[in-house]
Coordinates of C-alpha atoms in Angstrom, one line a residue:
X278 CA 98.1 81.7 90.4
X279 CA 94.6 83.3 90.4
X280 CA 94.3 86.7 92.5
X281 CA 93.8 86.3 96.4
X282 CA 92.1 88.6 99.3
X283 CA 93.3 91.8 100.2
X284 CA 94.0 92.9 103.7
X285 CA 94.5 96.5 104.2
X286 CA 96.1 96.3 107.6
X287 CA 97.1 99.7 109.4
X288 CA 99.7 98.2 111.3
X289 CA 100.2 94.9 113.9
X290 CA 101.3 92.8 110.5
X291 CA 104.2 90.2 111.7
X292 CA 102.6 90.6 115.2
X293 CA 101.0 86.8 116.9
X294 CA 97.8 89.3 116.8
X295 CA 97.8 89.0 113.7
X296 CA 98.5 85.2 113.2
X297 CA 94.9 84.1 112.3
X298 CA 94.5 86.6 109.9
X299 CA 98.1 86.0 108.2
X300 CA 97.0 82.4 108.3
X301 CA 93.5 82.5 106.6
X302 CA 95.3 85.2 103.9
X303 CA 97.3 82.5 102.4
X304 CA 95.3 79.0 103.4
X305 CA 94.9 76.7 99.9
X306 CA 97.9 79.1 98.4
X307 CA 101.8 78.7 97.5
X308 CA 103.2 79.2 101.0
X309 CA 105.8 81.3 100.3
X310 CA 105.0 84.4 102.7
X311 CA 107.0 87.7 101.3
X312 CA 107.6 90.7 103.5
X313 CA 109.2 93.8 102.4
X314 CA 109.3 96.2 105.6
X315 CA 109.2 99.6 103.0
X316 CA 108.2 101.5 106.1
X317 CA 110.8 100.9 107.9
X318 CA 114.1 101.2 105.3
X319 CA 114.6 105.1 106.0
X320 CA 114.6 104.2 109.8
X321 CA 117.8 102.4 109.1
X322 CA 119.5 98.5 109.0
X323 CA 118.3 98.6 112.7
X324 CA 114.8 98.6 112.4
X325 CA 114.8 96.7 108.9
X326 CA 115.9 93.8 111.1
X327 CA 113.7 94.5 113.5
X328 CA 110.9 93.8 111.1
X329 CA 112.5 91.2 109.6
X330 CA 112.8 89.4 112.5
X331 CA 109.2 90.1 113.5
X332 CA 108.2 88.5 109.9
X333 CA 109.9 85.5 110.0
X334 CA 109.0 84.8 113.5
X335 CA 105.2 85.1 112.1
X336 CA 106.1 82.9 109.3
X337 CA 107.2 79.8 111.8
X338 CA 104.0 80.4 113.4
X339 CA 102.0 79.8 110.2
X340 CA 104.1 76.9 108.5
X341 CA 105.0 78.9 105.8
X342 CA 108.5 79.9 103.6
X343 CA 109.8 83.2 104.7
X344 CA 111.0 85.2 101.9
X345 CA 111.9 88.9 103.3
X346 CA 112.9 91.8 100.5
X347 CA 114.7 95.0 100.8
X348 CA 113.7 97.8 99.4
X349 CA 115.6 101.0 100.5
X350 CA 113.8 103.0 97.4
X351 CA 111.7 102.8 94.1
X352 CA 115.4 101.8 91.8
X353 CA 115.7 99.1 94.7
X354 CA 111.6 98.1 94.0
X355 CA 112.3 98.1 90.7
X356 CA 114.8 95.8 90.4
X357 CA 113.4 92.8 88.6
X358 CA 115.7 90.3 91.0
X359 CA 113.6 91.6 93.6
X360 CA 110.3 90.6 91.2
X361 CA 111.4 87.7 90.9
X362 CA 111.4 86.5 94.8
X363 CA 108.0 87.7 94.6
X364 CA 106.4 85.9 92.1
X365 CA 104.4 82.8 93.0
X366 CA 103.9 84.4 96.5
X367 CA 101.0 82.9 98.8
X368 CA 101.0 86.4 100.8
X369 CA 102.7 89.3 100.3

């Protein structure tokens, strides 16, 4: 897959704000939509589902896959299970 836009978004991502931007971000690409809510893993399970939620909720607004990953710390990002449900992502 060739390289997509970039988005730096402060915060509002997984919000219906949002929605048109998510959208456009992954239109003509695999629509596989992967979250990982890094921000919010030292808050606790609480708030990962929380954010979860909020991103598959934005996901069945846009038509696209869900695919959410948890990543408490970097041995948990580096886990190549984890790279594997993000390859062929549309949006990440």
């Amino acid at each position: 897959m060739t390289p997509g836009p970039i988005a730096l978004v402060g915060s509002g991502e997984y919000l219906p704000i949002m929605q048109d931007v998510e959208a456009k971000l992954i239109a003509g690409r695999n629509p596989k939509y992967v979250q990982i809510p890094t921000a919010a893993a030292p808050e606790g399970e609480s708030s990962l589902h929380h954010w979860i939620t909020l991103g598959k909720a934005q996901a069945d607004r846009i038509g696209v896959e869900a695919v959410s990953i948890i990543a408490h710390d970097r041995n948990d990002a580096d886990d190549p299970r984890l790279a594997e449900q993000v390859k062929g992502a549309g949006l990440i």
